[in-house]
Amino acid sequence: DAGITQSPRHKVTETGTPVTLRCHQTENHRYMYWYRQDPGHGLRLIHYSYGVKDTDKGEVSDGYSVSRSKTEDFLLTLESATSSQTSVYFCAISAGGDSGYTFGSGTRLTVV
Amino acid sequence: AQTVTQSQPEMSVQEAETVTLSCTYDTSESDYYLFWYKQPPSRQMILVIRQEAYKQQNATENRFSVNFQKAAKSFSLKISDSQLGDAAMYFCAYRSDYNQGGKLIFGQGTELSVKP
């Protein structure tokens, strides 16, 4: 979507390797979120951020870390990828209040 | 913690007919927002409709409308005059207060197919 980009769009990696996914926004929104989507589970929150260097865990945060050193970038890192982390990852942004959410196009990550 | 449940993994509707997708949620909050998102095969998340809990009137957007029953914690989506382009995965979502980060909590999704 306009104003938010995720990279890469697809990635295949080996078990045990580190992986970083990037979410970049040009909207200057305060809130940023990382979700993973798996069949039968919908989208589940991994981590979120409510400002630069302000982050918190979601419901499925084990094995993931995040960083937000600038308003526009929210990085999701898998320190040592496992096959259970094969999924589609979505980033979302929100300005807060009554504003809505804008989602990125998703990253399909395959861990082999 | 809030939860959202969509009990229909798959639904099917004939083109031009009406279909209703179910969603229930659990929360102790009194003020919140509810959403329906559509996800076509392109993977893009598209907002279909949203409802503010403090509004008694059900939200409508063209062929899409909701039946919001706050006491029952139910939020169903009705699609009228179904079109082939409505075929997609539909997610119900609850937004918590921004004091808790404004997180969206999603249901499991309902895969809607539309038969010509």
PDB file of C-alpha atoms in Angstrom:
ATOM      1  CA  ASP A   1       0.000   0.000   0.000  1.00  0.00           C
ATOM      2  CA  ALA A   2       1.050   3.575  -0.467  1.00  0.00           C
ATOM      3  CA  GLY A   3       3.077   4.847   2.468  1.00  0.00           C
ATOM      4  CA  ILE A   4       4.236   1.454   3.700  1.00  0.00           C
ATOM      5  CA  THR A   5       6.628  -1.024   2.154  1.00  0.00           C
ATOM      6  CA  GLN A   6       7.914  -4.370   3.322  1.00  0.00           C
ATOM      7  CA  SER A   7      11.103  -6.002   2.196  1.00  0.00           C
ATOM      8  CA  PRO A   8      11.846  -8.549   1.018  1.00  0.00           C
ATOM      9  CA  ARG A   9       8.596  -9.783  -0.492  1.00  0.00           C
ATOM     10  CA  HIS A  10       9.775 -13.383  -0.545  1.00  0.00           C
ATOM     11  CA  LYS A  11      12.624 -15.117   1.222  1.00  0.00           C
ATOM     12  CA  VAL A  12      13.851 -18.653   1.604  1.00  0.00           C
ATOM     13  CA  THR A  13      16.361 -19.293   4.352  1.00  0.00           C
ATOM     14  CA  GLU A  14      17.938 -22.207   6.136  1.00  0.00           C
ATOM     15  CA  THR A  15      17.224 -23.336   9.660  1.00  0.00           C
ATOM     16  CA  GLY A  16      19.482 -21.660  12.174  1.00  0.00           C
ATOM     17  CA  THR A  17      20.292 -18.575  10.111  1.00  0.00           C
ATOM     18  CA  PRO A  18      19.378 -15.047  11.216  1.00  0.00           C
ATOM     19  CA  VAL A  19      16.756 -13.195   9.198  1.00  0.00           C
ATOM     20  CA  THR A  20      15.666  -9.556   9.292  1.00  0.00           C
ATOM     21  CA  LEU A  21      12.480  -8.247   7.740  1.00  0.00           C
ATOM     22  CA  ARG A  22      12.031  -4.543   7.189  1.00  0.00           C
ATOM     23  CA  CYS A  23       8.966  -2.365   7.367  1.00  0.00           C
ATOM     24  CA  HIS A  24       9.310   1.190   6.095  1.00  0.00           C
ATOM     25  CA  GLN A  25       6.664   3.898   6.278  1.00  0.00           C
ATOM     26  CA  THR A  26       6.476   7.407   4.889  1.00  0.00           C
ATOM     27  CA  GLU A  27       3.346   8.418   6.854  1.00  0.00           C
ATOM     28  CA  ASN A  28       5.091   9.429  10.102  1.00  0.00           C
ATOM     29  CA  HIS A  29       2.630   7.245  12.036  1.00  0.00           C
ATOM     30  CA  ARG A  30       3.358   6.550  15.665  1.00  0.00           C
ATOM     31  CA  TYR A  31       2.239   2.924  15.842  1.00  0.00           C
ATOM     32  CA  MET A  32       3.756   0.021  13.955  1.00  0.00           C
ATOM     33  CA  TYR A  33       2.933  -3.678  14.208  1.00  0.00           C
ATOM     34  CA  TRP A  34       4.295  -7.007  13.073  1.00  0.00           C
ATOM     35  CA  TYR A  35       1.893  -9.898  12.502  1.00  0.00           C
ATOM     36  CA  ARG A  36       2.298 -13.407  11.196  1.00  0.00           C
ATOM     37  CA  GLN A  37      -0.426 -15.160   9.221  1.00  0.00           C
ATOM     38  CA  ASP A  38      -0.895 -18.905   9.350  1.00  0.00           C
ATOM     39  CA  PRO A  39      -3.811 -21.034   8.114  1.00  0.00           C
ATOM     40  CA  GLY A  40      -6.417 -21.522  10.822  1.00  0.00           C
ATOM     41  CA  HIS A  41      -4.929 -18.820  13.027  1.00  0.00           C
ATOM     42  CA  GLY A  42      -5.642 -15.599  11.222  1.00  0.00           C
ATOM     43  CA  LEU A  43      -3.118 -12.853  11.925  1.00  0.00           C
ATOM     44  CA  ARG A  44      -1.333 -12.979  15.237  1.00  0.00           C
ATOM     45  CA  LEU A  45       0.594 -10.112  16.759  1.00  0.00           C
ATOM     46  CA  ILE A  46       4.333 -10.651  17.203  1.00  0.00           C
ATOM     47  CA  HIS A  47       5.560  -7.256  18.418  1.00  0.00           C
ATOM     48  CA  TYR A  48       4.426  -3.683  18.190  1.00  0.00           C
ATOM     49  CA  SER A  49       5.873  -0.222  18.642  1.00  0.00           C
ATOM     50  CA  TYR A  50       4.319   2.955  19.975  1.00  0.00           C
ATOM     51  CA  GLY A  51       7.274   5.209  19.280  1.00  0.00           C
ATOM     52  CA  VAL A  52      10.975   5.294  18.593  1.00  0.00           C
ATOM     53  CA  LYS A  53      12.671   2.747  20.836  1.00  0.00           C
ATOM     54  CA  ASP A  54       9.318   1.935  22.455  1.00  0.00           C
ATOM     55  CA  THR A  55       8.296  -1.632  21.691  1.00  0.00           C
ATOM     56  CA  ASP A  56       6.317  -4.372  23.358  1.00  0.00           C
ATOM     57  CA  LYS A  57       5.560  -8.037  22.895  1.00  0.00           C
ATOM     58  CA  GLY A  58       2.515  -9.514  21.263  1.00  0.00           C
ATOM     59  CA  GLU A  59       0.990 -12.954  21.718  1.00  0.00           C
ATOM     60  CA  VAL A  60       3.578 -14.885  19.665  1.00  0.00           C
ATOM     61  CA  SER A  61       6.848 -13.066  20.377  1.00  0.00           C
ATOM     62  CA  ASP A  62       9.061 -16.054  21.257  1.00  0.00           C
ATOM     63  CA  GLY A  63      11.963 -16.331  18.810  1.00  0.00           C
ATOM     64  CA  TYR A  64      11.506 -12.802  17.492  1.00  0.00           C
ATOM     65  CA  SER A  65      13.008  -9.437  18.331  1.00  0.00           C
ATOM     66  CA  VAL A  66      12.302  -5.972  16.973  1.00  0.00           C
ATOM     67  CA  SER A  67      13.936  -2.604  16.771  1.00  0.00           C
ATOM     68  CA  ARG A  68      12.721   0.867  15.957  1.00  0.00           C
ATOM     69  CA  SER A  69      15.532   3.404  15.875  1.00  0.00           C
ATOM     70  CA  LYS A  70      13.676   5.752  13.532  1.00  0.00           C
ATOM     71  CA  THR A  71      10.003   6.595  13.177  1.00  0.00           C
ATOM     72  CA  GLU A  72       9.901   5.234   9.652  1.00  0.00           C
ATOM     73  CA  ASP A  73      11.538   1.840  10.158  1.00  0.00           C
ATOM     74  CA  PHE A  74      10.456  -1.181  12.183  1.00  0.00           C
ATOM     75  CA  LEU A  75      12.675  -4.230  11.874  1.00  0.00           C
ATOM     76  CA  LEU A  76      11.709  -7.781  12.759  1.00  0.00           C
ATOM     77  CA  THR A  77      14.569 -10.200  13.436  1.00  0.00           C
ATOM     78  CA  LEU A  78      14.531 -13.956  13.713  1.00  0.00           C
ATOM     79  CA  GLU A  79      17.787 -14.632  15.542  1.00  0.00           C
ATOM     80  CA  SER A  80      17.901 -18.285  14.515  1.00  0.00           C
ATOM     81  CA  ALA A  81      15.173 -19.247  12.093  1.00  0.00           C
ATOM     82  CA  THR A  82      13.185 -22.433  12.654  1.00  0.00           C
ATOM     83  CA  SER A  83      10.751 -24.249  10.381  1.00  0.00           C
ATOM     84  CA  SER A  84       7.881 -23.188  12.664  1.00  0.00           C
ATOM     85  CA  GLN A  85       8.585 -19.601  11.634  1.00  0.00           C
ATOM     86  CA  THR A  86       7.668 -20.336   8.038  1.00  0.00           C
ATOM     87  CA  SER A  87       4.796 -17.929   7.534  1.00  0.00           C
ATOM     88  CA  VAL A  88       3.576 -14.775   5.871  1.00  0.00           C
ATOM     89  CA  TYR A  89       4.574 -11.681   7.813  1.00  0.00           C
ATOM     90  CA  PHE A  90       2.621  -8.439   7.702  1.00  0.00           C
ATOM     91  CA  CYS A  91       3.548  -5.008   8.918  1.00  0.00           C
ATOM     92  CA  ALA A  92       0.851  -2.463   9.757  1.00  0.00           C
ATOM     93  CA  ILE A  93       0.884   1.189  10.748  1.00  0.00           C
ATOM     94  CA  SER A  94      -1.569   3.467  12.517  1.00  0.00           C
ATOM     95  CA  ALA A  95      -1.625   7.088  13.568  1.00  0.00           C
ATOM     96  CA  GLY A  96      -3.730   6.269  16.618  1.00  0.00           C
ATOM     97  CA  GLY A  97      -7.033   7.745  17.731  1.00  0.00           C
ATOM     98  CA  ASP A  98      -9.805   7.183  15.233  1.00  0.00           C
ATOM     99  CA  SER A  99      -7.443   6.539  12.359  1.00  0.00           C
ATOM    100  CA  GLY A 100      -7.363   3.220  10.620  1.00  0.00           C
ATOM    101  CA  TYR A 101      -4.599   0.847   9.789  1.00  0.00           C
ATOM    102  CA  THR A 102      -2.519   0.471   6.660  1.00  0.00           C
ATOM    103  CA  PHE A 103      -1.005  -2.913   5.931  1.00  0.00           C
ATOM    104  CA  GLY A 104       2.062  -3.761   3.933  1.00  0.00           C
ATOM    105  CA  SER A 105       1.949  -6.316   1.152  1.00  0.00           C
ATOM    106  CA  GLY A 106       3.426  -9.048   3.294  1.00  0.00           C
ATOM    107  CA  THR A 107       6.622 -11.099   3.258  1.00  0.00           C
ATOM    108  CA  ARG A 108       6.442 -14.809   2.576  1.00  0.00           C
ATOM    109  CA  LEU A 109       9.233 -16.453   4.569  1.00  0.00           C
ATOM    110  CA  THR A 110      10.132 -20.093   4.096  1.00  0.00           C
ATOM    111  CA  VAL A 111      12.569 -21.753   6.480  1.00  0.00           C
ATOM    112  CA  VAL A 112      13.999 -24.999   5.105  1.00  0.00           C
TER     113      VAL A 112
ATOM    114  CA  ALA B   1      -7.247 -10.585  27.175  1.00  0.00           C
ATOM    115  CA  GLN B   2      -9.530 -10.005  24.244  1.00  0.00           C
ATOM    116  CA  THR B   3     -10.305 -12.810  21.818  1.00  0.00           C
ATOM    117  CA  VAL B   4     -12.064 -12.972  18.475  1.00  0.00           C
ATOM    118  CA  THR B   5     -13.699 -16.119  17.114  1.00  0.00           C
ATOM    119  CA  GLN B   6     -14.875 -16.869  13.607  1.00  0.00           C
ATOM    120  CA  SER B   7     -16.537 -20.262  13.701  1.00  0.00           C
ATOM    121  CA  GLN B   8     -17.021 -20.691   9.937  1.00  0.00           C
ATOM    122  CA  PRO B   9     -13.724 -21.631   8.257  1.00  0.00           C
ATOM    123  CA  GLU B  10     -15.440 -21.716   4.841  1.00  0.00           C
ATOM    124  CA  MET B  11     -18.612 -20.317   3.353  1.00  0.00           C
ATOM    125  CA  SER B  12     -20.108 -20.431  -0.097  1.00  0.00           C
ATOM    126  CA  VAL B  13     -22.676 -18.216  -1.790  1.00  0.00           C
ATOM    127  CA  GLN B  14     -24.320 -18.070  -5.172  1.00  0.00           C
ATOM    128  CA  GLU B  15     -23.655 -14.970  -7.201  1.00  0.00           C
ATOM    129  CA  ALA B  16     -26.282 -12.244  -6.537  1.00  0.00           C
ATOM    130  CA  GLU B  17     -27.356 -13.923  -3.295  1.00  0.00           C
ATOM    131  CA  THR B  18     -26.793 -12.766   0.293  1.00  0.00           C
ATOM    132  CA  VAL B  19     -24.373 -14.315   2.753  1.00  0.00           C
ATOM    133  CA  THR B  20     -23.646 -13.633   6.421  1.00  0.00           C
ATOM    134  CA  LEU B  21     -20.292 -14.241   8.074  1.00  0.00           C
ATOM    135  CA  SER B  22     -20.250 -14.684  11.842  1.00  0.00           C
ATOM    136  CA  CYS B  23     -17.891 -13.230  14.428  1.00  0.00           C
ATOM    137  CA  THR B  24     -17.965 -13.221  18.195  1.00  0.00           C
ATOM    138  CA  TYR B  25     -15.533 -11.585  20.562  1.00  0.00           C
ATOM    139  CA  ASP B  26     -14.765 -11.410  24.223  1.00  0.00           C
ATOM    140  CA  THR B  27     -13.731  -8.278  26.070  1.00  0.00           C
ATOM    141  CA  SER B  28     -14.217  -6.463  29.339  1.00  0.00           C
ATOM    142  CA  GLU B  29     -13.827  -3.058  27.705  1.00  0.00           C
ATOM    143  CA  SER B  30     -16.810  -0.848  26.967  1.00  0.00           C
ATOM    144  CA  ASP B  31     -15.264   1.294  24.231  1.00  0.00           C
ATOM    145  CA  TYR B  32     -13.621  -0.380  21.269  1.00  0.00           C
ATOM    146  CA  TYR B  33     -13.698  -0.726  17.502  1.00  0.00           C
ATOM    147  CA  LEU B  34     -14.547  -3.730  15.374  1.00  0.00           C
ATOM    148  CA  PHE B  35     -13.482  -4.309  11.805  1.00  0.00           C
ATOM    149  CA  TRP B  36     -14.001  -6.611   8.879  1.00  0.00           C
ATOM    150  CA  TYR B  37     -11.047  -7.020   6.521  1.00  0.00           C
ATOM    151  CA  LYS B  38     -10.995  -8.720   3.140  1.00  0.00           C
ATOM    152  CA  GLN B  39      -7.916 -10.537   1.884  1.00  0.00           C
ATOM    153  CA  PRO B  40      -8.027 -11.573  -1.787  1.00  0.00           C
ATOM    154  CA  PRO B  41      -5.423 -13.930  -3.267  1.00  0.00           C
ATOM    155  CA  SER B  42      -3.139 -10.919  -3.756  1.00  0.00           C
ATOM    156  CA  ARG B  43      -2.620 -11.001   0.041  1.00  0.00           C
ATOM    157  CA  GLN B  44      -3.521  -7.352   0.395  1.00  0.00           C
ATOM    158  CA  MET B  45      -5.519  -6.515   3.530  1.00  0.00           C
ATOM    159  CA  ILE B  46      -8.504  -4.373   2.567  1.00  0.00           C
ATOM    160  CA  LEU B  47     -10.773  -2.698   5.089  1.00  0.00           C
ATOM    161  CA  VAL B  48     -14.395  -3.576   4.379  1.00  0.00           C
ATOM    162  CA  ILE B  49     -16.226  -1.917   7.237  1.00  0.00           C
ATOM    163  CA  ARG B  50     -15.710  -0.746  10.796  1.00  0.00           C
ATOM    164  CA  GLN B  51     -17.974  -0.226  13.798  1.00  0.00           C
ATOM    165  CA  GLU B  52     -17.464   1.923  16.867  1.00  0.00           C
ATOM    166  CA  ALA B  53     -18.820   0.176  19.953  1.00  0.00           C
ATOM    167  CA  TYR B  54     -20.423   3.345  21.297  1.00  0.00           C
ATOM    168  CA  LYS B  55     -22.577   3.657  18.172  1.00  0.00           C
ATOM    169  CA  GLN B  56     -25.808   1.699  18.308  1.00  0.00           C
ATOM    170  CA  GLN B  57     -26.451   2.100  14.591  1.00  0.00           C
ATOM    171  CA  ASN B  58     -25.053  -0.688  12.464  1.00  0.00           C
ATOM    172  CA  ALA B  59     -22.412   0.378   9.958  1.00  0.00           C
ATOM    173  CA  THR B  60     -23.065  -0.019   6.230  1.00  0.00           C
ATOM    174  CA  GLU B  61     -20.845   0.368   3.176  1.00  0.00           C
ATOM    175  CA  ASN B  62     -22.707  -0.161  -0.075  1.00  0.00           C
ATOM    176  CA  ARG B  63     -23.434  -3.927  -0.270  1.00  0.00           C
ATOM    177  CA  PHE B  64     -21.754  -4.614   3.062  1.00  0.00           C
ATOM    178  CA  SER B  65     -23.465  -4.199   6.403  1.00  0.00           C
ATOM    179  CA  VAL B  66     -22.947  -5.436   9.918  1.00  0.00           C
ATOM    180  CA  ASN B  67     -25.208  -6.691  12.663  1.00  0.00           C
ATOM    181  CA  PHE B  68     -23.564  -5.447  15.838  1.00  0.00           C
ATOM    182  CA  GLN B  69     -24.971  -6.928  19.033  1.00  0.00           C
ATOM    183  CA  LYS B  70     -22.917  -5.422  21.841  1.00  0.00           C
ATOM    184  CA  ALA B  71     -24.508  -7.318  24.715  1.00  0.00           C
ATOM    185  CA  ALA B  72     -24.084 -10.602  22.886  1.00  0.00           C
ATOM    186  CA  LYS B  73     -20.576  -9.602  21.720  1.00  0.00           C
ATOM    187  CA  SER B  74     -21.469 -10.503  18.186  1.00  0.00           C
ATOM    188  CA  PHE B  75     -20.417  -8.733  14.977  1.00  0.00           C
ATOM    189  CA  SER B  76     -21.607 -10.418  11.787  1.00  0.00           C
ATOM    190  CA  LEU B  77     -21.001  -9.219   8.237  1.00  0.00           C
ATOM    191  CA  LYS B  78     -23.734  -9.376   5.620  1.00  0.00           C
ATOM    192  CA  ILE B  79     -22.817  -9.219   1.949  1.00  0.00           C
ATOM    193  CA  SER B  80     -25.749  -8.509  -0.326  1.00  0.00           C
ATOM    194  CA  ASP B  81     -25.895  -9.140  -4.072  1.00  0.00           C
ATOM    195  CA  SER B  82     -22.685 -11.166  -3.905  1.00  0.00           C
ATOM    196  CA  GLN B  83     -20.233 -10.719  -6.754  1.00  0.00           C
ATOM    197  CA  LEU B  84     -17.423 -12.910  -8.022  1.00  0.00           C
ATOM    198  CA  GLY B  85     -14.962 -10.304  -6.786  1.00  0.00           C
ATOM    199  CA  ASP B  86     -16.175 -10.830  -3.225  1.00  0.00           C
ATOM    200  CA  ALA B  87     -14.443 -14.209  -3.131  1.00  0.00           C
ATOM    201  CA  ALA B  88     -11.689 -13.851  -0.542  1.00  0.00           C
ATOM    202  CA  MET B  89     -10.638 -14.568   3.021  1.00  0.00           C
ATOM    203  CA  TYR B  90     -12.523 -12.372   5.496  1.00  0.00           C
ATOM    204  CA  PHE B  91     -11.163 -11.476   8.899  1.00  0.00           C
ATOM    205  CA  CYS B  92     -13.005 -10.019  11.836  1.00  0.00           C
ATOM    206  CA  ALA B  93     -10.825  -7.872  14.095  1.00  0.00           C
ATOM    207  CA  TYR B  94     -11.061  -6.094  17.437  1.00  0.00           C
ATOM    208  CA  ARG B  95      -9.062  -3.019  18.291  1.00  0.00           C
ATOM    209  CA  SER B  96      -8.008  -2.531  21.831  1.00  0.00           C
ATOM    210  CA  ASP B  97      -7.631   0.849  23.446  1.00  0.00           C
ATOM    211  CA  TYR B  98      -4.518   2.782  22.446  1.00  0.00           C
ATOM    212  CA  ASN B  99      -3.444   2.774  26.085  1.00  0.00           C
ATOM    213  CA  GLN B 100      -2.677  -0.862  25.319  1.00  0.00           C
ATOM    214  CA  GLY B 101      -1.048  -0.065  21.989  1.00  0.00           C
ATOM    215  CA  GLY B 102      -4.107  -0.066  19.785  1.00  0.00           C
ATOM    216  CA  LYS B 103      -3.471  -3.643  18.778  1.00  0.00           C
ATOM    217  CA  LEU B 104      -5.694  -5.373  16.270  1.00  0.00           C
ATOM    218  CA  ILE B 105      -6.781  -8.833  17.386  1.00  0.00           C
ATOM    219  CA  PHE B 106      -7.950 -11.039  14.542  1.00  0.00           C
ATOM    220  CA  GLY B 107     -10.243 -13.989  14.220  1.00  0.00           C
ATOM    221  CA  GLN B 108      -9.200 -17.138  12.388  1.00  0.00           C
ATOM    222  CA  GLY B 109     -10.768 -16.040   9.125  1.00  0.00           C
ATOM    223  CA  THR B 110     -13.584 -17.268   6.870  1.00  0.00           C
ATOM    224  CA  GLU B 111     -12.850 -18.285   3.281  1.00  0.00           C
ATOM    225  CA  LEU B 112     -15.725 -17.121   1.097  1.00  0.00           C
ATOM    226  CA  SER B 113     -16.277 -18.613  -2.324  1.00  0.00           C
ATOM    227  CA  VAL B 114     -18.786 -17.192  -4.816  1.00  0.00           C
ATOM    228  CA  LYS B 115     -20.385 -19.514  -7.344  1.00  0.00           C
ATOM    229  CA  PRO B 116     -21.393 -18.136 -10.757  1.00  0.00           C
TER     230      PRO B 116
END
